[in-house]
Coordinates of C-alpha atoms in Angstrom, one line a residue:
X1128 CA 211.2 78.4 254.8
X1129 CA 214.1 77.6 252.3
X1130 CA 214.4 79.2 249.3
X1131 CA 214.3 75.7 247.6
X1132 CA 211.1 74.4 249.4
X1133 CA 209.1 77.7 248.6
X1134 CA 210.2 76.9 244.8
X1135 CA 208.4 73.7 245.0
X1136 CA 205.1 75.1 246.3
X1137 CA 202.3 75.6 243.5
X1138 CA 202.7 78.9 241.9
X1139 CA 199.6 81.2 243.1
X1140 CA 200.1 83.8 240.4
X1141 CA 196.9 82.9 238.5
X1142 CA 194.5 82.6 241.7
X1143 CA 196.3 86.1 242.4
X1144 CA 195.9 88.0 239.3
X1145 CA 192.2 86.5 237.8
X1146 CA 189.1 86.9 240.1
X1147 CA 187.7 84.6 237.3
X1148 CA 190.5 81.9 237.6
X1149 CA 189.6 82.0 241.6
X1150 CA 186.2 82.0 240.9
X1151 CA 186.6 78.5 238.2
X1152 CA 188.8 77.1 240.7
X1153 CA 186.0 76.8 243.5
X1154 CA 183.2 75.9 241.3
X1155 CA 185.4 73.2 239.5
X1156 CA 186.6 71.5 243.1
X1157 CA 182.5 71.4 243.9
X1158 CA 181.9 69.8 240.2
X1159 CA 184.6 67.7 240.3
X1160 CA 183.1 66.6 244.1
X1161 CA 180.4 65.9 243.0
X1162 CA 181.0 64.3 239.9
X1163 CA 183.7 61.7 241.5
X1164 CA 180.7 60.6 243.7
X1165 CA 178.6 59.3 240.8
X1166 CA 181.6 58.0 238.8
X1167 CA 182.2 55.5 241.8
X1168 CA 178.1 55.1 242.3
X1169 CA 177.2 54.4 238.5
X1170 CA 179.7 51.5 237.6
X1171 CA 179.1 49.5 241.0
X1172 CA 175.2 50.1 240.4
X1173 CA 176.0 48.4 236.5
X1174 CA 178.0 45.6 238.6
X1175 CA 175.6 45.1 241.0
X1176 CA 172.8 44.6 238.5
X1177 CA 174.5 42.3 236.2
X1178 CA 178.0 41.0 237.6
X1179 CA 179.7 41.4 234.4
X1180 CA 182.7 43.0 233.8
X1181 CA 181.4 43.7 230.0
X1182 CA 178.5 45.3 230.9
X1183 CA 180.6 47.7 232.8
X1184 CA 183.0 48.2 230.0
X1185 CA 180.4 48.9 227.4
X1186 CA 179.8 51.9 229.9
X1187 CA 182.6 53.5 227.6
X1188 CA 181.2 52.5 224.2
X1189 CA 178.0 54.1 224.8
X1190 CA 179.6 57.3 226.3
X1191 CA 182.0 57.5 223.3
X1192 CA 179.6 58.5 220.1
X1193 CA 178.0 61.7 221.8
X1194 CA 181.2 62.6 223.9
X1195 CA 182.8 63.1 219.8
X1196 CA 180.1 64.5 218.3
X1197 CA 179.1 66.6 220.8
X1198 CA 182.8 67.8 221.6
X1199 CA 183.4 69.0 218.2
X1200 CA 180.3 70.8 217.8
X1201 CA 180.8 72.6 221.7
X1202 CA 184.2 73.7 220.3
X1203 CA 182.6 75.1 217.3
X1204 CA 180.0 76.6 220.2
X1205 CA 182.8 77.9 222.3
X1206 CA 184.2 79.9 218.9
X1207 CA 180.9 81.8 218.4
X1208 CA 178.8 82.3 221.6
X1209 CA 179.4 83.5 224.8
X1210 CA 181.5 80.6 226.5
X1211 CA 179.7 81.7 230.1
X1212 CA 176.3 80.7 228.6
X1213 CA 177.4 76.9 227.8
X1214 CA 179.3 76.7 231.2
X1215 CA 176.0 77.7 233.1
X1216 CA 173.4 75.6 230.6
X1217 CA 175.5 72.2 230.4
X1218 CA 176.2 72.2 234.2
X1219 CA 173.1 72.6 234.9
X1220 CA 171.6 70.0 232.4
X1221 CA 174.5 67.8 234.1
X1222 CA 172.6 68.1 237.9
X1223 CA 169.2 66.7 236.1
X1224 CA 171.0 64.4 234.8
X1225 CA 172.0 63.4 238.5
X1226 CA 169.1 64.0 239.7
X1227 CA 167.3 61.0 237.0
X1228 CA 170.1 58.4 238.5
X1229 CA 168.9 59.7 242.1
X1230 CA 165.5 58.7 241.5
X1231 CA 166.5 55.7 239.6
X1232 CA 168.3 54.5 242.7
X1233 CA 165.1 55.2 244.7
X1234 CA 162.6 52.7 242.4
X1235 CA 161.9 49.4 244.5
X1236 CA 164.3 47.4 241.5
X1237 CA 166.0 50.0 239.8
X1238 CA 166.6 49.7 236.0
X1239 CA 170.0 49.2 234.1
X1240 CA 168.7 51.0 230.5
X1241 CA 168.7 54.7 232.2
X1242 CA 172.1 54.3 233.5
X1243 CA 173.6 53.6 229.6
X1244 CA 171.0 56.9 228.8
X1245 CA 172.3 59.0 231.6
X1246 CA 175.9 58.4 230.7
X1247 CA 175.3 59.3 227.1
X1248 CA 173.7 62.4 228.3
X1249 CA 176.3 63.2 230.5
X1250 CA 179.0 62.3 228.0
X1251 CA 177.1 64.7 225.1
X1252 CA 177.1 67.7 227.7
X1253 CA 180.4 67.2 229.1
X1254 CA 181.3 67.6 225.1
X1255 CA 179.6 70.4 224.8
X1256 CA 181.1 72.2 227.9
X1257 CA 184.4 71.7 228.2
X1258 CA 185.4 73.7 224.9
X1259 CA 184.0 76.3 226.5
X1260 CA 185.8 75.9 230.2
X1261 CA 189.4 74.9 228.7
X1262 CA 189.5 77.8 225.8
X1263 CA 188.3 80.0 228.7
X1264 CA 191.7 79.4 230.6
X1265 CA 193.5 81.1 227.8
X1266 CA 191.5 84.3 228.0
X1267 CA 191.8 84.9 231.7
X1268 CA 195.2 83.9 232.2
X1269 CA 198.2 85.8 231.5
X1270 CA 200.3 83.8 229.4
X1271 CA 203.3 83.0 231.2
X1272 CA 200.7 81.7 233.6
X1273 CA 199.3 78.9 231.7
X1274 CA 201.6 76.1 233.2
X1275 CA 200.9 77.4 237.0
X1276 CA 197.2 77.9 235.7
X1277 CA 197.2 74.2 234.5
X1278 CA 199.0 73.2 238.0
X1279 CA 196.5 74.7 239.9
X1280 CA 193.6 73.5 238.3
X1281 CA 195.1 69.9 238.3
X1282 CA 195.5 70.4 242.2
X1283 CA 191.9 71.6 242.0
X1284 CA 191.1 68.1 240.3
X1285 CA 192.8 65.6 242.9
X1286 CA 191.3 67.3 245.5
X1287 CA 187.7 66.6 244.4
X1288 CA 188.3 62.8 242.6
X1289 CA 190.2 61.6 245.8
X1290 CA 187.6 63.2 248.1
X1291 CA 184.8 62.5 246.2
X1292 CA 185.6 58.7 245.6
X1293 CA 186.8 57.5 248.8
X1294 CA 183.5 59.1 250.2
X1295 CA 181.7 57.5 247.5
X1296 CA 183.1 54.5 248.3
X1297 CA 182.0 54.4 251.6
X1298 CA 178.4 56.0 250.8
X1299 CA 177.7 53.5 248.3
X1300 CA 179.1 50.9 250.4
X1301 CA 176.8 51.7 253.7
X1302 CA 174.0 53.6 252.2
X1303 CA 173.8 52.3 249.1
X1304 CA 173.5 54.1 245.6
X1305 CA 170.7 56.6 246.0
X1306 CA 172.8 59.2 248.5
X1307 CA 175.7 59.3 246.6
X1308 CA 173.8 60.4 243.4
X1309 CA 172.2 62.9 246.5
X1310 CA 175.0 64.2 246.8
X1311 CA 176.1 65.1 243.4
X1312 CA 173.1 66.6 242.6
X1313 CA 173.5 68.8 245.5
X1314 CA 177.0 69.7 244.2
X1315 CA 175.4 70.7 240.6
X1316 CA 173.4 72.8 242.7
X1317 CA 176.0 74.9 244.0
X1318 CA 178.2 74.5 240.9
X1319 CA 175.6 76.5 238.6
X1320 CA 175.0 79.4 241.4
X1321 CA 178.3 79.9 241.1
X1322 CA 178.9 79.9 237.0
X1323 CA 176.4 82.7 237.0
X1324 CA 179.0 84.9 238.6
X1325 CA 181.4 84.3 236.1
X1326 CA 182.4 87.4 233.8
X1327 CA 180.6 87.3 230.4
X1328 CA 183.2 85.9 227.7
X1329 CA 181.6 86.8 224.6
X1330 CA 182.9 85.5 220.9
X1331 CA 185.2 88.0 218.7
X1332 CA 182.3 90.6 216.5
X1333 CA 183.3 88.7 213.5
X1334 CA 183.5 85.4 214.8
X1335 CA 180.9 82.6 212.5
X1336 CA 177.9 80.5 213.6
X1337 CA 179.4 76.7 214.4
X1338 CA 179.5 75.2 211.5
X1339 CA 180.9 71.8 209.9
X1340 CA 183.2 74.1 207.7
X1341 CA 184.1 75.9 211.3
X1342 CA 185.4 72.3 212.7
X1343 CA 186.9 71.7 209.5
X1344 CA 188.9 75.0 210.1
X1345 CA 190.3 74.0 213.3
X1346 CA 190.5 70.4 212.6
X1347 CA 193.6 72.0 209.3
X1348 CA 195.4 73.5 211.8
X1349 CA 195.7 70.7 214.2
X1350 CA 197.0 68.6 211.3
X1351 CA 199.3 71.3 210.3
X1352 CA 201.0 71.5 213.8
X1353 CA 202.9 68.6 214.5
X1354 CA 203.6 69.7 218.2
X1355 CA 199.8 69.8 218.8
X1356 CA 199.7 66.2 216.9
X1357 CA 201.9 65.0 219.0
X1358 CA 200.2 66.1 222.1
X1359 CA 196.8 64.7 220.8
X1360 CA 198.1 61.3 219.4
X1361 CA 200.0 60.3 222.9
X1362 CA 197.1 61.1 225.4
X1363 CA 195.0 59.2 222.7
X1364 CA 197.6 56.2 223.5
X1365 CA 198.3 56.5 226.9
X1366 CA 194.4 56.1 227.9
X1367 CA 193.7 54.0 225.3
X1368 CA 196.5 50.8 226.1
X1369 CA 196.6 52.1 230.2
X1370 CA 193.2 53.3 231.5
X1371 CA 191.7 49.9 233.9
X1372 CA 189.4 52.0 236.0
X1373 CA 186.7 50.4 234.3
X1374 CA 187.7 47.0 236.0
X1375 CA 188.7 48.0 239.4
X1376 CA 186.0 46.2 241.1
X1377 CA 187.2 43.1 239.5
X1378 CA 190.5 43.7 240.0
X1379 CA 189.7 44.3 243.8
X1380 CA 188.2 41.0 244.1
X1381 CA 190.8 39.1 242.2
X1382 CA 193.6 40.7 245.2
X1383 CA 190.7 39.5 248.1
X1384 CA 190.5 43.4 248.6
X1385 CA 187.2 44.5 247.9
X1386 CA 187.8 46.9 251.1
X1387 CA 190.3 48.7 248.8
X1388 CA 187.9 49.5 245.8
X1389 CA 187.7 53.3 246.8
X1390 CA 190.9 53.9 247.4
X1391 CA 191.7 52.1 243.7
X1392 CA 190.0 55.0 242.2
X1393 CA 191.6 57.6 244.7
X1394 CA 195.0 56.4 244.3
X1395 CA 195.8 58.0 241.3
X1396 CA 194.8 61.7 242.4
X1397 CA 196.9 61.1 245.4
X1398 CA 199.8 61.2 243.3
X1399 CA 198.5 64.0 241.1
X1400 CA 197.7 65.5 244.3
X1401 CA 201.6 65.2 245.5
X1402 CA 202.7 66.3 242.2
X1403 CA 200.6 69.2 242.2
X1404 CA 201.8 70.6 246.0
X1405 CA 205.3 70.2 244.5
X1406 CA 204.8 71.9 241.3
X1407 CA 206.9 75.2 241.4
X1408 CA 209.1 73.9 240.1
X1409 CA 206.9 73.7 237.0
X1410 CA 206.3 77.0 235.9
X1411 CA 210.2 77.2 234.9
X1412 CA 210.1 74.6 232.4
X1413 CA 210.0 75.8 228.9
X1414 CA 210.3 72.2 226.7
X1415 CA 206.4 71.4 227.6
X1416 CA 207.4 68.1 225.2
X1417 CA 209.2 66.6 227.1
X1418 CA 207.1 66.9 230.3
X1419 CA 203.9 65.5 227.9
X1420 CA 206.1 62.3 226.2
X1421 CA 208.2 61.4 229.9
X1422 CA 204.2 61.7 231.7
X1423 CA 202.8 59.4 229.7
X1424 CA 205.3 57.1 229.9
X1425 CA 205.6 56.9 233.6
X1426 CA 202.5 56.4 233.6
X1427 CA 202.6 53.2 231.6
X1428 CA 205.3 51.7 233.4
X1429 CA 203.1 52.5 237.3
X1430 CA 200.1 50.8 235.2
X1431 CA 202.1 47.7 233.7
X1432 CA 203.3 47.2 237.3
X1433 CA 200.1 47.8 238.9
X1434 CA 198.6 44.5 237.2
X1435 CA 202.1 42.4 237.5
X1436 CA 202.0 42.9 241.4
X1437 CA 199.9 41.0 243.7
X1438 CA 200.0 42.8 246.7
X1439 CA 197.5 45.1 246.7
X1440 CA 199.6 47.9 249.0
X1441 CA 202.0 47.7 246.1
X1442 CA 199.2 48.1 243.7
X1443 CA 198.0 51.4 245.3
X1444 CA 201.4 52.7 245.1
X1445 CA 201.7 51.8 242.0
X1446 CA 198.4 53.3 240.8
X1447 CA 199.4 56.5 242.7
X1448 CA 203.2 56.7 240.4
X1449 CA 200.6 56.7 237.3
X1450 CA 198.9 59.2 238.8
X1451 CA 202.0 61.6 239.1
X1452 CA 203.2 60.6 235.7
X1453 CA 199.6 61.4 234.0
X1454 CA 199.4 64.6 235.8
X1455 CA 202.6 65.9 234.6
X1456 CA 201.5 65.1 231.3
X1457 CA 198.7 66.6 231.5
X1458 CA 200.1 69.8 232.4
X1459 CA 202.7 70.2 229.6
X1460 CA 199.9 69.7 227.3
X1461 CA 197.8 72.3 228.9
X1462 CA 201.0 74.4 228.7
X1463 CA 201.4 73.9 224.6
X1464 CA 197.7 74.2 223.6
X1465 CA 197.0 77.4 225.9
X1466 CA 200.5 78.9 224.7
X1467 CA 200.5 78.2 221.2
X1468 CA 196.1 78.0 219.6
X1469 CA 195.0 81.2 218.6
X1470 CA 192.3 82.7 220.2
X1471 CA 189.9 82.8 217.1
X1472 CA 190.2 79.0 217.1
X1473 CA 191.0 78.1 220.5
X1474 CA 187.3 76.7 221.1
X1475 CA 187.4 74.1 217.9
X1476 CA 190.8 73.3 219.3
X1477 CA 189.8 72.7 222.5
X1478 CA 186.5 70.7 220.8
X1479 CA 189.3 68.4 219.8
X1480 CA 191.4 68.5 222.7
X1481 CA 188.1 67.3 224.6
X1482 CA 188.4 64.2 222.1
X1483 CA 191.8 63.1 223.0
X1484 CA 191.6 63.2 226.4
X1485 CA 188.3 61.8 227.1
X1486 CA 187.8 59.6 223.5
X1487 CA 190.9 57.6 224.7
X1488 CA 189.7 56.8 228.7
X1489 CA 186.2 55.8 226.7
X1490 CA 187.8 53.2 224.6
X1491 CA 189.9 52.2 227.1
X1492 CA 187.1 51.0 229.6
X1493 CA 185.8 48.9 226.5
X1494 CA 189.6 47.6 225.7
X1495 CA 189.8 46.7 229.3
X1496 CA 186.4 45.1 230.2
X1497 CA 187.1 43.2 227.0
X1498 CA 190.6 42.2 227.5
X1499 CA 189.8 41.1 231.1
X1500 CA 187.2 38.8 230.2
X1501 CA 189.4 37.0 227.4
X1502 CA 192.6 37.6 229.2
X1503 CA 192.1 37.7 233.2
X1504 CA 192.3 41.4 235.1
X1505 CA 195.3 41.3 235.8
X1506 CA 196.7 40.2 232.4
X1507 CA 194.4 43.0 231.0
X1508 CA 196.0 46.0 233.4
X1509 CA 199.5 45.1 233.0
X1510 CA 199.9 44.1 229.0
X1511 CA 198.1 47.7 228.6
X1512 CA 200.8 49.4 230.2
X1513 CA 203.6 47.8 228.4
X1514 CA 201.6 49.1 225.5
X1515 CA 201.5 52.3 226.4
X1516 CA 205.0 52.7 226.8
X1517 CA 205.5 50.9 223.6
X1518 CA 203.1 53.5 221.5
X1519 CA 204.5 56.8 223.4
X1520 CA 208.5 55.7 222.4
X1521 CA 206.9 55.1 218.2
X1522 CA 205.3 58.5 218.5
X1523 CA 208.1 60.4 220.0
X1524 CA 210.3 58.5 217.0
X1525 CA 207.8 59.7 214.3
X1526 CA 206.9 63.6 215.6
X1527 CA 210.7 64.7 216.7
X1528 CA 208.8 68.3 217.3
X1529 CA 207.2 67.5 219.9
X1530 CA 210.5 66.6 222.2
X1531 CA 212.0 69.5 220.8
X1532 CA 209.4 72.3 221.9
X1533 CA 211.0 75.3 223.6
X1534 CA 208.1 78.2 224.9
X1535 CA 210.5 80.6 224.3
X1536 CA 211.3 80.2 221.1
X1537 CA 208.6 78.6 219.3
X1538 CA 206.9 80.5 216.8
X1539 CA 203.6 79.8 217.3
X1540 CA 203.8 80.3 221.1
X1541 CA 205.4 84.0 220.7
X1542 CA 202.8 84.5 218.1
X1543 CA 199.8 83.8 220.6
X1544 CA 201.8 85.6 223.5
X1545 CA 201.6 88.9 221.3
X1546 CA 198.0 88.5 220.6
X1547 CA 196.9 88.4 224.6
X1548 CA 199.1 91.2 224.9
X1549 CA 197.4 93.0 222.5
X1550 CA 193.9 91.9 224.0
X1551 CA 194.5 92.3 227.4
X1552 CA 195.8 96.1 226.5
X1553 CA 192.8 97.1 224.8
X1554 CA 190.1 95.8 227.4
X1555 CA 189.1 97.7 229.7
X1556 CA 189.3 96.6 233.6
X1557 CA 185.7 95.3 234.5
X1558 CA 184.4 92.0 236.1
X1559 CA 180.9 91.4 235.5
X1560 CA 178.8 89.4 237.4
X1561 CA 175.1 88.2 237.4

């Protein structure tokens, strides 16, 4: 194999050096499995029960209040207890939780309340946990690691949300609801055996009990970091203006495609997917800014294009190039929060980090239910994307720090570097498990 090829291949140093990273990596594919399943299953049940393209939006706007106070309060969590313990509690709340839609399904006329419930629920715990999963990365990684650590996981990621929802698709679509919500309960099964082998990650000895004055903390040094503001304020964006997932099934219709609904939500990860087997290349990038600013705005463009075409071949490519473009954004950002946070605050960070990447896809499924009703589907995907691009150009213009990010000589990243040396040379070599 050419020396040139091999440098395109994902960078296994992480899965080679942490038995915990391998260990994340399996148990997030099942999750992610799993969890792709019901995100296909729980809109089309919504859909099915009342036809309306707001009632699948508003999906978002009840998932939005518990996923921000709950994701502030699990990064204040991840700060002061030990982060294994909210891993193995919330994931396995999360499987109940799958298991209520299961027998939901099951009832002779299921209800529509419990679904709005159940995606509260799943909203507050997904809040709650992944402080605890993303500030773990920086522990168990070496540093230089963190942008092969964030490829990996990424790759990780496609692989369950293309598998999951194509299956999905086809379960729902044959089957009906009740074995695809099966099926992710029997993935939360599997996903909670294996957190309990995770290594205890306990807080620092003189770490406080969460706390509003806590959040507050982290919340100052967000503000006071204008590369972190940057990386917050253009995901916020980018989902907000450019995430139509919500409006997929419409948008299938509208094209005469409703064959192509699964592969709509799969498209995406297949371009992540390609990105991530071609991400060596990755690890030798040092301006993370520029990888988080170019992302998003690829990613606009695929989106605006998506909803312009009418061919719904071009609109699965289309969907896949967003795909590519969010994943690359996604990993510079990784990069810059896992290289630069401290670790006594990198679980309120991360609480906040949970906000803009998940607050923005919530209030986007409401902007785009909304818009598509006023404006048409199609109208609704493609004016979001020029958006998008329009926001992520303002906010390169008005946080220049951002673009101008270099790992190797940013202060704050050799700062954090030093720490983990420092940490990782006074623990001692042991891997617990339970």
């Amino acid at each position: 194999m050419s020396a040139k090829l091999t440098a395109l291949l994902p960078d296994l140093a992480p899965w080679r050096s942490s038995p915990d990273f391998r260990l994340l990596w399996v148990q997030g594919l099942v999750t992610y499995f799993g969890s792709a399943m019901a995100m296909i299953a729980l809109p089309l049940q919504i859909k099915d029960l009342t036809d309306s393209p707001f009632a699948v939006g508003a999906m978002g706007a009840v998932e939005l209040v518990p996923l921000v106070v709950f994701g502030l309060y699990g990064g204040a969590l991840a700060d002061a207890v030990d982060r294994r313990k909210v891993i193995v509690w919330t994931e396995a709340g999360l499987g109940l939780l799958a298991l209520l839609l299961l027998l939901n399904a099951l009832l002779p006329d299921p209800m529509l309340w419990p679904l709005y419930v159940v995606a509260a629920g799943v909203s507050a715990l997904a809040g709650l946990q992944r402080p605890a999963l993303d500030s773990l990365l920086a522990r168990i990684v070496p540093h230089d690691q963190q942008t092969a650590a964030a490829a990996l996981n990424s790759l990780r990621w496609q692989v369950g949300s293309i598998a999951g929802p194509a299956l999905g698709g086809m379960v729902v679509a044959y089957a009906g609801h009740a074995p695809a919500y099966g099926l992710t309960v029997a993935c939360f099964a599997v996903s909670v055996l294996m957190c309990r082998r995770l290594s205890p990650a306990p807080p620092a000895h003189d770490a406080d009990k969460p706390s509003l004055r806590g959040i507050a903390e982290g919340a100052r040094y967000a503000w006071s970091r204008p590369v972190l503001l940057g990386t917050y304020a253009i995901d916020l964006a980018a989902m907000f203006f450019a995430f139509p997932n919500t409006i997929f099934p419409f948008l299938a219709d509208e094209l005469d495609a409703e064959w192509s609904l699964g592969l709509m939500y799969a498209a995406g990860s297949v371009g992540s997917l390609v990105l991530g087997l071609t991400s060596g290349w990755t690890s030798g990038v040092r301006r993370h800014g520029l990888l988080v600013a170019g992302g998003a705005a690829g990613w606009g463009l695929a989106i605006a294009a998506a909803g312009w075409f009418g061919n719904v071949w071009l609109v699965l490519l289309c969907l896949a190039l967003a795909g590519a473009g969010d994943m690359l954004s996604g990993l510079g950002r990784a990069t810059i929060w896992n290289q630069t946070i401290p670790e006594e605050l990198r679980g309120r960070l991360a609480g906040i980090e949970v906000l803009s990447y998940s607050v923005g896809p919530q209030l986007g499924q409401v902007r785009a239910g909304a818009m598509a009703g006023w404006t048409g589907t199609r109208a609704a995907v493609w004016t979001g994307g020029v958006a998008c691009v329009a926001s992520v150009g303002l906010l390169c213009l008005a946080l220049p720090k951002l673009l101008s990010y270099d790992s190797a000589t940013d202060e704050d990243s050799l700062r954090r570097k030093a720490q983990q040396e420092a940490v990782d040379g006074a623990r001692p070599e042991a891997a617990g498990t339970v």
